[in-house]
Amino acid sequence: MCQGARMDASDELLRTADPAALLTLDGAIRSLNVAMAKLLGRSADQCLGHAFGDLWPASQRMSADCLVVAGARTKTVAMRVLEFPGRDGESVVCLIEARQVKDPAGGEQLVWLHALDARNDLASLLIPFRLATAAADLGLWMYSPQRDQLEWLGGPALVTTSPDLTAPLSRVISAVHPDDREAFRQLLRSPSAQSPWVRLRYLAPHDGWHHLAAQTRRIRLGYGGPERVFGVVRDDTKQEKRQKKAQVALAAERQRAKEIAEFSSALISAATEQELRQVVLTRLAATFGARGALIALVDDGRLSISTDAGIGMCEVEAFHGMPMNHPTPLPEAIRTGEPQCILDRKDYIRRWPNAAEYPHLARLGSDYAISITPLSETGNQPLGAWLVTNHSGYRPTLDERTLMGTLADLAGQALRRIRLQQARVELATALQQTMLPTLPEHLPGLQVAARYQPSRDGLDIGGDWYDAFMLPDGAIALEIGDVQGHDVDAAACMGQVRSFMRAIADQEPDPETVLTRTNKLLVTMDPARFASCTILRVDPHDGRVTGTSAGHVPVLCAHSDGSHDVLELPGGPVLGVVPGTEYRGETFTLDEDSALVMVTDGLVEGPGLTLEAGLERTGTLAAQAVHDGLNAEETADRILDAAVAVDHLDDVAVLVIRRT
């Protein structure tokens, strides 16, 4: 017992095995016994003179202060269950009584705090825990290590359906998910005053799996009373379901965003009207959960319809070929640039009474709703529209209408780009055709054939060219060349080079002079492009050939026995680069039933084809054609077909000369 000098007369109040203390009316400790000091977790000297409430953790200080105030200000007895922090990670719960007493020695009014014996009513010590957990919407359970059983004290009774809400620990553990049982056992054995939260899966009777979060505390019920493990349980099952539902919704939204991004990218990447139709008809209905879709494009004032087969054929046939001035919703949406939404047939007849008289449209909207979105806005050239069908009465949300309009605008931009490109290609093709020469007919002793294939990229026009014409002395001039680039400038430069060479050859027919003077002209003009070229002069009477090259690929010579040669002609650099170049030539003989094959580099060279391999492949094809008795036209076709089959990227020109 610990006490001050004037407290001898109060020994009886502190001479007890249970915790007891005497406080002044303002709450300062005047004396206390060993048991009370132990509960407060301090020595007696550390407690004397301090306010009783100040010795408690902040979370429990208010409860202690309230009890002291009640005992100091009233003549009645006050009782309260207090949880002392204790030592060694173990809290102690006691029922503490506070009442006023008079110091016999000095007559001072004091507050006597002492623990009451609650061994016969331990349940009373649990009431504050039940109230606190109920307020926090938590479950409360108590584990008795000595009896190895678990008792539910509040909240949902997950572990048992018996009236007393108790169950052996083995039964509780059997309902815990096998993967979580060891974590649950460690939770019960936790040496700390308060364990961390542990997540468990628990199979409740008649209720399926629950996702729980549990935390335990070691508490002694009364001073010197039994130790118990108390646990609080939070049922996160609904939260888990909400989280899973949110995760599923998020995954679906991400997938939808991915599909919309792919839809947009495919629209932007479409290179032809056919590709645009494919993009729309494979994605449109799926993107908006529609029953079917069609796309209508304006072609010469009438509608050209393509469908995904999800719309009745009668309606599709009625729209196909429909003029733009037809009094029906699809042409009207295209003409005005305004989207249309038709809820059902009744809505259709009300808004377009004249259109309902057309027999082919008699079923329109009979059991479905229609949404029409134009591909161009009001005031722009009408391009077309797409249409989707949904169940009768369906009205798209604002978000759906906005997204539909955005995608339709992308489709309209793609269609305008495709048609502009097509117009440019048609113009370029016409220009290219006018620039390709007409080969001379009925050459004595010679067959001449030429083929040209534009590149896959650009304007389908480029700098590859060929030419064949009679020289003043009766010989035949044959040219093939390639101007840098695949555009109108390349074609224009090609036209200049070919014209120069024809004009020079008419005066100075030997190939060396033609290339030397052509190079001089191009260098003087300082063009932005350069050109490679091979020119041959062929005497049809004796087969003598004189040739030279300006940085061009070799000539191939195919023989009737199926063999071929690669002829590396002398010459010089490409035309238009090095001033003062003098080109040298070489003369050889073209045997009867043999053929010369002149090509541009696009045919014998590419990303997956080396020049040597390309020349070998083309030479083999040409030699086999000559061996098979094919004429120059058939040989040229065979060579060009092989180039197309390997997906050539560049322009291709072929000139075949066969001596017969």
XYZ file of C-alpha atoms in Angstrom:
660
model
C 0.000 0.000 0.000
C 1.233 3.507 -0.899
C -0.137 6.577 0.860
C 0.670 10.106 2.137
C 1.494 11.079 5.762
C -2.071 12.084 6.689
C -3.699 8.958 5.279
C -3.119 6.536 8.147
C -6.792 6.658 9.016
C -7.687 5.650 5.441
C -5.678 2.446 5.393
C -8.806 0.362 5.412
C -9.918 1.837 2.052
C -6.682 0.773 0.363
C -5.972 -2.389 2.309
C -7.456 -4.729 -0.328
C -6.133 -7.100 -2.946
C -8.218 -5.369 -5.593
C -7.036 -2.095 -7.185
C -7.928 1.013 -5.133
C -6.934 4.683 -4.955
C -7.898 7.882 -3.136
C -8.187 11.065 -5.229
C -8.805 14.677 -4.439
C -12.021 16.153 -5.740
C -10.129 17.615 -8.672
C -8.845 14.144 -9.610
C -5.267 14.159 -8.276
C -4.070 10.883 -6.760
C -3.432 11.173 -3.014
C -2.711 7.483 -2.410
C -3.139 4.101 -4.145
C -2.366 0.510 -3.509
C 0.048 -1.726 -5.422
C -2.719 -3.341 -7.478
C -3.935 0.040 -8.796
C -0.381 1.125 -9.637
C 0.127 -2.123 -11.523
C -3.064 -1.591 -13.524
C -1.934 1.918 -14.450
C 1.379 0.492 -15.604
C 3.517 2.726 -13.390
C 5.207 2.734 -10.010
C 3.378 4.309 -7.073
C 5.778 7.288 -7.006
C 5.035 7.959 -10.690
C 1.313 8.101 -9.924
C 1.140 10.210 -6.738
C 0.114 13.825 -7.341
C -0.872 13.229 -10.981
C -4.415 13.586 -12.257
C -5.952 10.143 -12.567
C -7.142 10.760 -16.144
C -3.678 11.874 -17.293
C -2.312 8.389 -16.653
C -4.592 6.858 -19.294
C -4.136 6.567 -23.070
C -5.815 9.398 -24.959
C -8.435 7.014 -26.395
C -9.645 6.041 -22.887
C -8.991 9.245 -20.923
C -12.531 10.536 -21.290
C -14.039 7.399 -19.682
C -11.691 7.672 -16.695
C -12.326 11.415 -16.243
C -16.097 10.940 -16.424
C -15.998 8.396 -13.600
C -13.867 10.655 -11.380
C -16.100 13.669 -12.020
C -19.228 11.635 -11.241
C -17.739 10.473 -7.947
C -16.462 13.947 -6.974
C -19.565 16.007 -7.720
C -22.373 13.799 -6.473
C -23.189 12.033 -3.257
C -24.235 8.952 -5.170
C -22.134 5.975 -6.089
C -20.843 5.880 -9.703
C -19.702 2.762 -11.531
C -18.054 2.327 -14.894
C -16.259 -0.413 -16.779
C -12.739 0.755 -17.543
C -10.131 -0.948 -19.677
C -6.728 -0.491 -18.081
C -3.798 -0.591 -20.509
C -1.931 -3.087 -18.263
C 1.449 -4.584 -19.035
C 2.892 -7.293 -21.300
C 0.432 -6.555 -24.100
C -2.601 -7.489 -22.017
C -5.464 -5.110 -21.203
C -7.439 -5.544 -17.990
C -11.143 -4.746 -17.836
C -12.527 -3.859 -14.405
C -15.771 -2.535 -13.005
C -14.623 0.521 -11.027
C -16.724 2.201 -8.344
C -16.256 5.887 -7.438
C -17.704 7.445 -4.301
C -16.935 10.302 -1.964
C -15.299 9.531 1.399
C -14.121 11.746 4.219
C -10.548 11.715 5.431
C -10.928 10.986 9.192
C -7.683 12.745 9.937
C -8.283 16.077 8.279
C -11.930 15.958 7.296
C -11.090 16.456 3.570
C -13.534 15.072 1.034
C -11.871 12.520 -1.221
C -12.921 10.205 -4.049
C -12.426 6.549 -3.442
C -11.896 4.466 -6.602
C -11.815 0.712 -6.266
C -12.443 -2.345 -8.430
C -15.550 -4.389 -7.720
C -15.653 -8.160 -7.783
C -17.394 -9.112 -11.047
C -16.433 -12.801 -11.126
C -20.082 -13.834 -10.935
C -21.091 -11.478 -13.766
C -18.248 -11.313 -16.272
C -20.778 -10.513 -18.985
C -21.206 -7.051 -17.464
C -17.591 -6.286 -18.325
C -18.302 -6.983 -22.013
C -21.134 -4.497 -22.428
C -18.906 -1.539 -23.517
C -17.257 -3.733 -26.145
C -20.627 -4.818 -27.492
C -21.856 -1.248 -27.687
C -18.689 -0.007 -29.401
C -18.610 -2.771 -32.004
C -22.341 -2.431 -32.688
C -21.888 1.302 -33.259
C -19.059 0.534 -35.705
C -21.154 -2.143 -37.462
C -18.667 -4.831 -36.491
C -19.073 -8.339 -35.156
C -17.599 -9.238 -31.744
C -16.448 -12.651 -30.582
C -14.549 -14.046 -27.613
C -12.189 -17.013 -27.631
C -11.555 -18.999 -24.437
C -8.204 -20.832 -24.744
C -8.943 -23.033 -21.714
C -12.240 -24.309 -23.128
C -11.044 -24.006 -26.756
C -14.321 -22.513 -27.887
C -15.477 -19.340 -29.532
C -18.508 -17.303 -28.514
C -20.199 -14.628 -30.606
C -21.060 -11.556 -28.559
C -22.557 -9.240 -31.142
C -23.079 -8.747 -34.848
C -23.966 -11.451 -37.396
C -23.696 -14.980 -36.011
C -21.613 -16.440 -38.812
C -20.177 -19.480 -37.033
C -23.139 -21.153 -35.407
C -26.892 -21.406 -35.443
C -27.215 -22.651 -31.830
C -29.127 -20.483 -29.314
C -26.076 -19.669 -27.164
C -23.981 -18.655 -30.155
C -21.000 -20.730 -29.065
C -19.029 -23.271 -31.042
C -15.880 -25.347 -30.637
C -12.876 -23.797 -32.292
C -12.526 -26.855 -34.525
C -15.964 -26.177 -36.019
C -15.089 -22.554 -36.676
C -11.772 -23.446 -38.307
C -13.458 -26.074 -40.497
C -15.580 -23.315 -42.030
C -12.562 -21.099 -42.757
C -11.168 -21.408 -46.264
C -8.267 -23.919 -46.257
C -5.871 -21.296 -47.580
C -6.749 -18.951 -44.679
C -6.761 -21.376 -41.720
C -3.147 -20.895 -40.689
C -3.601 -17.106 -40.735
C -6.646 -17.540 -38.462
C -4.692 -19.711 -35.997
C -1.874 -17.147 -35.893
C -4.481 -14.470 -35.243
C -5.655 -16.319 -32.122
C -2.073 -16.816 -30.942
C -0.976 -13.217 -31.543
C 1.130 -12.061 -28.560
C 0.533 -8.363 -29.175
C -2.112 -6.332 -27.374
C -3.770 -5.700 -30.731
C -3.113 -7.670 -33.932
C -3.185 -6.257 -37.465
C -6.267 -6.824 -39.594
C -6.293 -10.227 -41.315
C -8.474 -11.107 -44.299
C -10.341 -14.444 -44.150
C -12.861 -16.317 -46.255
C -15.562 -17.969 -44.192
C -18.347 -20.343 -45.257
C -21.398 -19.276 -43.273
C -24.296 -21.730 -42.805
C -26.880 -21.335 -45.583
C -25.199 -18.123 -46.770
C -22.165 -19.087 -48.829
C -18.697 -17.619 -48.633
C -18.106 -14.388 -46.758
C -15.063 -12.147 -47.078
C -14.116 -11.094 -43.539
C -11.496 -8.858 -41.972
C -10.633 -9.781 -38.373
C -8.519 -8.253 -35.582
C -7.833 -9.624 -32.090
C -6.964 -8.229 -28.646
C -5.836 -10.014 -25.490
C -7.981 -8.888 -22.535
C -8.175 -10.052 -18.884
C -11.681 -9.883 -17.424
C -11.242 -8.323 -13.995
C -8.157 -7.945 -11.870
C -6.825 -11.464 -11.488
C -9.638 -12.750 -13.696
C -9.480 -15.041 -16.730
C -7.710 -14.058 -19.967
C -9.687 -14.068 -23.181
C -8.948 -13.301 -26.839
C -11.461 -10.829 -28.199
C -11.932 -10.408 -31.896
C -13.756 -7.871 -34.027
C -14.988 -8.877 -37.471
C -15.826 -6.705 -40.444
C -17.899 -8.386 -43.139
C -16.537 -7.108 -46.459
C -18.627 -9.478 -48.588
C -20.842 -6.767 -50.009
C -17.873 -4.484 -50.492
C -16.003 -7.286 -52.259
C -19.001 -7.824 -54.522
C -19.191 -4.113 -55.201
C -15.473 -4.042 -55.937
C -15.761 -7.047 -58.236
C -18.756 -5.488 -59.923
C -16.818 -2.244 -60.294
C -13.816 -4.162 -61.628
C -16.005 -5.976 -64.143
C -17.569 -2.667 -65.169
C -14.125 -1.067 -65.429
C -12.819 -3.967 -67.511
C -15.874 -3.723 -69.765
C -15.385 0.027 -70.108
C -11.723 -0.450 -70.943
C -12.629 -3.103 -73.507
C -15.243 -0.790 -75.002
C -12.726 2.064 -75.118
C -10.259 -0.289 -76.828
C -12.874 -1.339 -79.383
C -13.816 2.288 -80.062
C -10.134 3.200 -80.454
C -9.683 0.297 -82.882
C -12.839 1.382 -84.739
C -11.509 4.933 -85.027
C -8.047 3.772 -86.081
C -9.507 1.444 -88.710
C -11.643 4.275 -90.128
C -8.603 6.545 -90.337
C -6.498 3.804 -91.959
C -9.079 2.731 -94.576
C -7.536 3.239 -98.029
C -10.493 2.319 -100.251
C -14.273 2.510 -100.120
C -14.332 -1.275 -99.870
C -12.103 -1.165 -96.777
C -14.303 1.564 -95.291
C -17.421 -0.585 -95.749
C -15.654 -3.535 -94.161
C -14.639 -1.460 -91.121
C -18.171 -0.146 -90.607
C -20.084 -3.361 -91.152
C -17.843 -5.505 -88.937
C -17.788 -3.059 -86.016
C -20.799 -0.733 -86.020
C -23.549 -3.008 -84.661
C -21.227 -4.595 -82.080
C -19.998 -1.228 -80.815
C -23.525 0.002 -80.077
C -25.176 -3.312 -79.183
C -27.455 -3.044 -82.225
C -29.307 -5.819 -84.055
C -28.027 -4.881 -87.485
C -26.302 -2.163 -89.490
C -26.016 -0.859 -93.030
C -23.985 1.866 -94.712
C -25.372 3.946 -97.560
C -22.946 5.850 -99.813
C -24.043 8.430 -102.361
C -23.034 7.397 -105.881
C -24.194 9.594 -108.803
C -27.149 10.888 -106.797
C -28.342 7.462 -105.678
C -27.731 5.289 -102.625
C -25.371 2.343 -102.764
C -26.193 0.044 -99.835
C -24.007 -2.466 -98.006
C -25.244 -4.396 -94.962
C -24.029 -6.771 -92.256
C -27.030 -9.045 -92.963
C -28.620 -8.091 -89.637
C -31.370 -6.073 -91.346
C -34.270 -7.520 -93.339
C -33.571 -7.868 -97.055
C -36.822 -6.126 -98.039
C -35.718 -2.907 -96.376
C -32.205 -3.185 -97.809
C -33.496 -3.698 -101.350
C -35.866 -0.759 -100.928
C -32.986 1.569 -100.025
C -30.518 0.346 -102.671
C -30.519 2.645 -105.685
C -32.913 5.106 -103.992
C -32.562 8.673 -105.327
C -31.481 11.408 -102.964
C -34.791 13.281 -103.320
C -36.861 10.329 -102.096
C -39.224 11.300 -99.222
C -37.820 8.775 -96.737
C -35.686 9.176 -93.599
C -32.391 7.808 -94.979
C -32.052 10.230 -97.945
C -33.379 13.057 -95.779
C -30.695 12.476 -93.128
C -28.013 12.494 -95.835
C -29.402 15.631 -97.515
C -29.816 17.640 -94.315
C -26.860 16.277 -92.334
C -29.238 15.758 -89.379
C -29.367 12.408 -87.512
C -32.725 10.634 -87.371
C -34.138 8.387 -84.651
C -37.300 6.381 -85.432
C -38.755 4.634 -82.386
C -41.176 2.316 -84.203
C -43.464 2.079 -87.237
C -46.045 4.418 -85.677
C -43.368 7.079 -85.279
C -42.217 6.434 -88.858
C -45.697 6.903 -90.362
C -46.343 10.026 -88.280
C -43.156 11.755 -89.439
C -43.022 10.486 -93.050
C -46.642 9.830 -94.075
C -45.846 9.876 -97.802
C -43.003 7.377 -97.477
C -45.286 4.848 -95.784
C -47.152 4.436 -99.088
C -44.175 2.783 -100.789
C -44.778 -0.977 -100.736
C -41.113 -1.922 -100.337
C -40.976 0.118 -97.109
C -44.197 -1.234 -95.646
C -42.385 -3.055 -92.813
C -40.005 -0.243 -91.898
C -39.965 0.098 -88.107
C -42.577 -2.615 -87.573
C -40.689 -4.353 -84.773
C -37.526 -2.315 -84.284
C -36.162 1.185 -83.812
C -33.828 2.889 -86.295
C -30.954 5.309 -85.722
C -29.515 7.061 -88.788
C -26.301 9.092 -88.624
C -25.073 11.049 -91.679
C -21.389 10.921 -92.617
C -21.250 14.646 -93.382
C -22.583 17.711 -91.600
C -25.105 20.209 -92.858
C -23.690 22.304 -95.696
C -21.077 19.762 -96.763
C -21.305 17.605 -99.840
C -23.615 14.652 -99.022
C -21.539 11.503 -98.702
C -23.846 8.971 -97.138
C -24.995 7.674 -93.753
C -25.089 4.580 -91.638
C -28.125 3.015 -90.019
C -28.456 0.693 -87.026
C -31.523 -1.129 -85.720
C -32.469 -1.862 -82.095
C -35.518 -3.252 -80.333
C -38.749 -1.321 -80.804
C -38.918 1.887 -78.764
C -35.173 2.105 -78.201
C -33.861 5.666 -77.901
C -30.054 6.179 -77.885
C -28.580 7.992 -74.893
C -26.822 11.321 -75.281
C -23.437 9.602 -74.906
C -24.335 7.078 -77.601
C -25.517 9.793 -79.982
C -22.347 11.785 -79.368
C -20.102 8.789 -79.959
C -22.090 7.756 -83.033
C -21.699 11.256 -84.446
C -17.948 11.313 -83.737
C -17.347 7.975 -85.450
C -19.571 8.948 -88.379
C -17.573 12.159 -88.766
C -14.352 10.097 -88.889
C -15.946 7.838 -91.499
C -16.953 10.911 -93.523
C -13.434 12.318 -93.357
C -12.034 8.952 -94.444
C -14.497 8.765 -97.342
C -13.632 12.274 -98.522
C -9.940 11.430 -98.350
C -10.441 8.150 -100.222
C -12.467 9.792 -102.978
C -10.018 12.661 -103.329
C -7.165 10.186 -103.551
C -9.110 8.151 -106.094
C -9.682 11.248 -108.211
C -5.984 12.057 -108.069
C -5.097 8.474 -108.950
C -7.440 8.505 -111.930
C -5.925 11.783 -113.088
C -2.410 10.450 -112.561
C -3.236 7.219 -114.379
C -4.576 9.154 -117.335
C -1.447 11.316 -117.335
C 0.758 8.244 -117.126
C -1.011 6.597 -120.022
C -0.559 9.673 -122.205
C 3.148 9.704 -121.376
C 3.786 6.039 -122.172
C 4.925 5.680 -125.781
C 3.326 3.635 -128.510
C 5.736 0.974 -129.635
C 6.435 0.675 -133.363
C 4.720 -2.197 -135.126
C 6.046 -4.665 -137.705
C 9.740 -4.299 -136.968
C 11.674 -6.481 -139.379
C 13.118 -9.486 -137.591
C 12.252 -8.187 -134.100
C 9.441 -8.497 -131.601
C 9.152 -5.717 -129.011
C 6.821 -5.710 -126.000
C 6.640 -3.443 -122.948
C 4.809 -3.490 -119.635
C 4.451 -0.887 -116.873
C 3.090 -1.353 -113.328
C 2.919 1.649 -110.962
C 3.977 1.440 -107.325
C 1.487 0.622 -104.552
C 2.115 3.981 -102.895
C 1.881 7.560 -104.041
C -0.192 8.649 -107.021
C 0.240 5.530 -109.145
C 2.552 7.602 -111.288
C 6.289 7.627 -111.218
C 9.536 8.064 -113.059
C 9.945 4.656 -114.708
C 9.794 4.761 -118.480
C 10.551 2.814 -121.598
C 10.742 3.780 -125.286
C 11.352 2.166 -128.646
C 11.623 4.007 -131.986
C 13.131 3.786 -135.451
C 16.406 5.590 -136.086
C 17.148 7.354 -139.392
C 19.538 4.568 -140.466
C 16.891 1.824 -139.992
C 18.172 0.595 -136.648
C 15.942 0.393 -133.559
C 16.594 2.474 -130.409
C 15.426 0.896 -127.153
C 15.445 2.766 -123.835
C 14.473 2.015 -120.273
C 15.023 4.262 -117.276
C 13.983 5.426 -113.854
C 13.700 8.990 -112.529
C 13.951 9.359 -108.763
C 10.548 9.598 -106.997
C 6.897 8.584 -107.434
C 5.014 11.793 -108.051
C 4.063 14.306 -110.707
C 7.512 15.929 -110.584
C 9.129 12.571 -111.282
C 6.786 11.991 -114.199
C 7.503 15.466 -115.588
C 11.258 14.913 -115.332
C 10.837 11.519 -117.005
C 9.010 13.168 -119.887
C 11.847 15.652 -120.312
C 14.564 12.981 -120.290
C 12.716 10.829 -122.802
C 12.132 13.814 -125.094
C 15.799 14.850 -124.893
C 16.975 11.351 -125.773
C 14.614 11.031 -128.731
C 15.678 14.411 -130.128
C 19.404 13.689 -129.710
C 19.118 10.154 -131.137
C 17.473 11.533 -134.250
C 20.713 13.485 -134.952
C 23.391 11.389 -133.208
C 22.086 7.793 -133.037
C 24.974 6.077 -131.216
C 24.008 5.370 -127.556
C 27.209 6.853 -126.065
C 26.532 10.266 -127.599
C 22.859 10.190 -126.617
C 23.638 9.666 -122.917
C 26.587 12.109 -122.902
C 24.544 14.958 -124.373
C 21.446 14.150 -122.289
C 23.546 14.300 -119.115
C 24.994 17.645 -120.203
C 21.507 19.094 -120.723
C 20.250 17.844 -117.349
C 23.305 19.141 -115.449
C 22.858 22.551 -117.100
C 19.198 22.620 -116.022
C 20.196 21.701 -112.427
C 17.156 19.437 -111.867
C 16.093 18.290 -108.419
C 15.897 14.706 -109.695
C 18.402 12.326 -111.232
C 17.754 9.463 -113.645
C 19.238 6.072 -114.424
C 18.974 4.747 -117.936
C 20.030 2.040 -120.400
C 19.901 2.634 -124.173
C 20.435 0.027 -126.901
C 20.826 0.415 -130.645
C 19.738 -2.805 -132.403
C 20.374 -3.595 -136.070
C 17.476 -5.870 -137.039
C 19.361 -7.311 -140.007
C 22.394 -8.828 -138.292
C 21.439 -8.568 -134.627
C 24.317 -6.271 -133.689
C 23.575 -4.394 -130.512
C 25.403 -1.371 -129.129
C 24.506 -0.347 -125.612
C 25.491 1.830 -122.687
C 24.142 2.518 -119.213
C 23.844 5.470 -116.865
C 23.808 3.771 -113.458
C 21.004 1.402 -114.460
C 20.495 -2.284 -113.678
C 22.062 -4.833 -116.084
C 20.365 -6.182 -119.210
C 19.347 -9.847 -119.344
C 19.830 -12.023 -122.390
C 17.662 -15.158 -122.584
C 18.490 -18.013 -124.980
C 16.322 -20.676 -126.572
C 18.174 -23.446 -124.749
C 16.830 -22.125 -121.445
C 20.009 -20.370 -120.330
C 20.492 -16.671 -119.696
C 23.253 -14.088 -119.299
C 23.506 -10.951 -117.189
C 25.051 -8.183 -119.310
C 26.858 -5.499 -117.322
C 27.112 -2.697 -119.875
C 29.792 -0.022 -119.564
C 28.708 3.563 -119.163
C 28.823 6.026 -116.294
C 26.929 7.531 -113.361
C 23.254 8.423 -113.310
C 22.149 11.324 -115.489
C 22.024 14.890 -114.172
C 24.642 14.617 -111.408
C 28.239 14.626 -112.681
C 29.058 17.288 -115.314
C 31.391 16.433 -118.223
C 30.748 12.682 -118.078
C 31.630 10.764 -121.265
C 29.627 7.537 -121.486
C 31.230 4.448 -123.092
C 29.411 1.710 -124.965
C 29.757 -1.967 -125.869
C 28.742 -3.953 -128.949
C 27.505 -7.557 -128.967
C 25.261 -9.762 -131.094
C 21.724 -10.868 -130.306
C 21.322 -14.400 -131.654
C 18.187 -15.544 -133.405
C 15.483 -16.931 -131.094
C 17.103 -15.032 -128.220
C 15.640 -12.128 -126.279
C 16.927 -9.113 -124.434
C 15.085 -8.141 -121.280
C 15.447 -4.582 -120.005
C 13.935 -3.832 -116.572
C 13.857 -1.135 -113.901
C 15.108 -1.825 -110.393
C 11.602 -2.196 -108.908
C 11.309 -5.568 -110.645
C 14.618 -7.082 -109.540
C 15.227 -5.420 -106.180
C 13.182 -4.896 -103.011
C 13.055 -5.199 -99.189
C 13.240 -8.988 -99.338
C 15.047 -9.353 -102.668
C 18.677 -8.583 -103.472
C 19.625 -7.318 -106.919
C 21.565 -10.505 -107.703
C 18.661 -12.743 -106.674
C 16.179 -10.599 -108.584
C 18.240 -10.690 -111.765
C 18.625 -14.461 -111.463
C 14.899 -14.953 -110.954
C 13.922 -12.707 -113.878
C 16.592 -14.198 -116.163
C 15.362 -17.711 -115.397
C 11.756 -16.720 -116.141
C 12.725 -15.065 -119.419
C 14.905 -17.987 -120.535
C 12.133 -20.481 -119.781
C 9.658 -18.350 -121.744
C 12.007 -18.264 -124.763
C 12.611 -21.994 -124.459
C 8.830 -22.550 -124.362
C 8.467 -20.606 -127.606
C 6.584 -17.658 -126.089
C 6.600 -14.426 -128.033
C 7.738 -11.067 -126.645
C 4.249 -10.135 -125.372
C 3.801 -13.418 -123.501
C 7.321 -13.212 -122.093
C 6.704 -9.679 -120.787
C 3.459 -10.827 -119.144
C 5.163 -13.751 -117.418
C 7.894 -11.499 -116.012
C 5.455 -8.839 -114.788
C 3.088 -11.396 -113.221
C 5.953 -12.826 -111.197
C 6.842 -9.350 -109.907
C 3.260 -8.647 -108.825
C 3.075 -12.037 -107.083
C 5.952 -11.125 -104.749
C 4.257 -7.858 -103.735
C 6.502 -5.305 -105.395
C 6.659 -1.826 -103.821
C 8.302 0.253 -106.529
C 7.350 1.147 -110.115
C 8.088 -1.634 -112.578
C 8.895 -1.346 -116.279
C 9.813 -4.244 -118.587
C 10.966 -4.063 -122.204
C 11.426 -7.336 -124.098
C 13.193 -7.501 -127.511
C 13.230 -10.856 -129.263
C 15.056 -11.584 -132.478
C 13.083 -13.976 -134.699
